[in-house]
Amino acid sequence: MRAWWQDLTDLVLPAECGGCGKPRTVLCPECRAALTGAAPSRVRPEPKPPGLPTVHAAARYADEVRAVLLAHKERGALALAAPLGTALARAVRAGLGSAAPRPALLVPVPSARGAVRARGHDPVRRMALAAAGDLRRGGTPARVAAVLRQCRPVADQSGLDSRQRQRNLAGALSVVPGGGRLLAGATVVLVDDLMTTGASLAEAARAVREAVDAGGTADVPASGKTDAAGVSAVYGRATREGRGRRRPARTTRNRGGSATERA
């Protein structure tokens, strides 16, 4: 009911920019440019968790981009799913590179059920659906398969360092029964809204690999990837990769006090 009411409110009431608060616009041109103006970046957290796939991110978690993501995720500004999905689609295309034109299967990294209930919607899945639509309109076959689930409770990640997050999430995700068959024959792209230490994407990649090994073969490729592509909408505590050089990203603080990262 909450998600339905928020959708209706977005249609009826005057909107304000999710990035800067400018009235009567969902996302102003300046904030849209901050979200999608730069080319997606290949990023890597330091230290890199074992099993982390190659990650491409749409933008850095700072300033207007941070405000847009939080407005969609925590304040239910559902109309922002479309521009966030567009940004995510650009990161997916960067991750796919020159891979063979097989269907791209976007697999959202799941949130805890309690968090989804509290927010009234699943922001990562909503962004993934918007991104898949954008990809199809651009000629890239794509669909969303929400086959990952949390199979055990995890502690609040706030305040945990990289190794603590890895231990907290180890074995926490699994693919739903029958999900391995959906992964077979597709280019699997793990998607998340935010990467900090990379622990969530690494755990998602592990769960996907195990399901594929048990149930068949999936093409989880692209530009040197050996297991799965990873895509995030934004990144924070990571380094940007390119031409053999890396430069630290400016870090900011999120709600939980940790610095924040597409997939």
mmCIF file of N, CA, C and O in Angstrom, residues 43 93 175 244:
data_model
loop_
_atom_site.group_PDB
_atom_site.id
_atom_site.type_symbol
_atom_site.label_atom_id
_atom_site.label_comp_id
_atom_site.label_asym_id
_atom_site.label_seq_id
_atom_site.Cartn_x
_atom_site.Cartn_y
_atom_site.Cartn_z
ATOM 1 N N VAL A 43 35.843 0.532 -11.247
ATOM 2 C CA VAL A 43 36.324 0.865 -9.909
ATOM 3 C C VAL A 43 36.637 -0.406 -9.131
ATOM 4 O O VAL A 43 36.133 -1.488 -9.443
ATOM 5 N N ARG A 93 26.246 -1.254 -19.885
ATOM 6 C CA ARG A 93 26.846 -1.284 -21.228
ATOM 7 C C ARG A 93 28.366 -1.243 -21.140
ATOM 8 O O ARG A 93 29.052 -1.938 -21.898
ATOM 9 N N VAL A 175 20.821 -18.537 -4.218
ATOM 10 C CA VAL A 175 19.923 -18.448 -5.365
ATOM 11 C C VAL A 175 18.690 -19.297 -5.077
ATOM 12 O O VAL A 175 18.801 -20.424 -4.581
ATOM 13 N N GLY A 244 46.243 1.784 -16.292
ATOM 14 C CA GLY A 244 47.279 1.380 -15.363
ATOM 15 C C GLY A 244 47.460 2.294 -14.179
ATOM 16 O O GLY A 244 48.351 2.097 -13.362
#
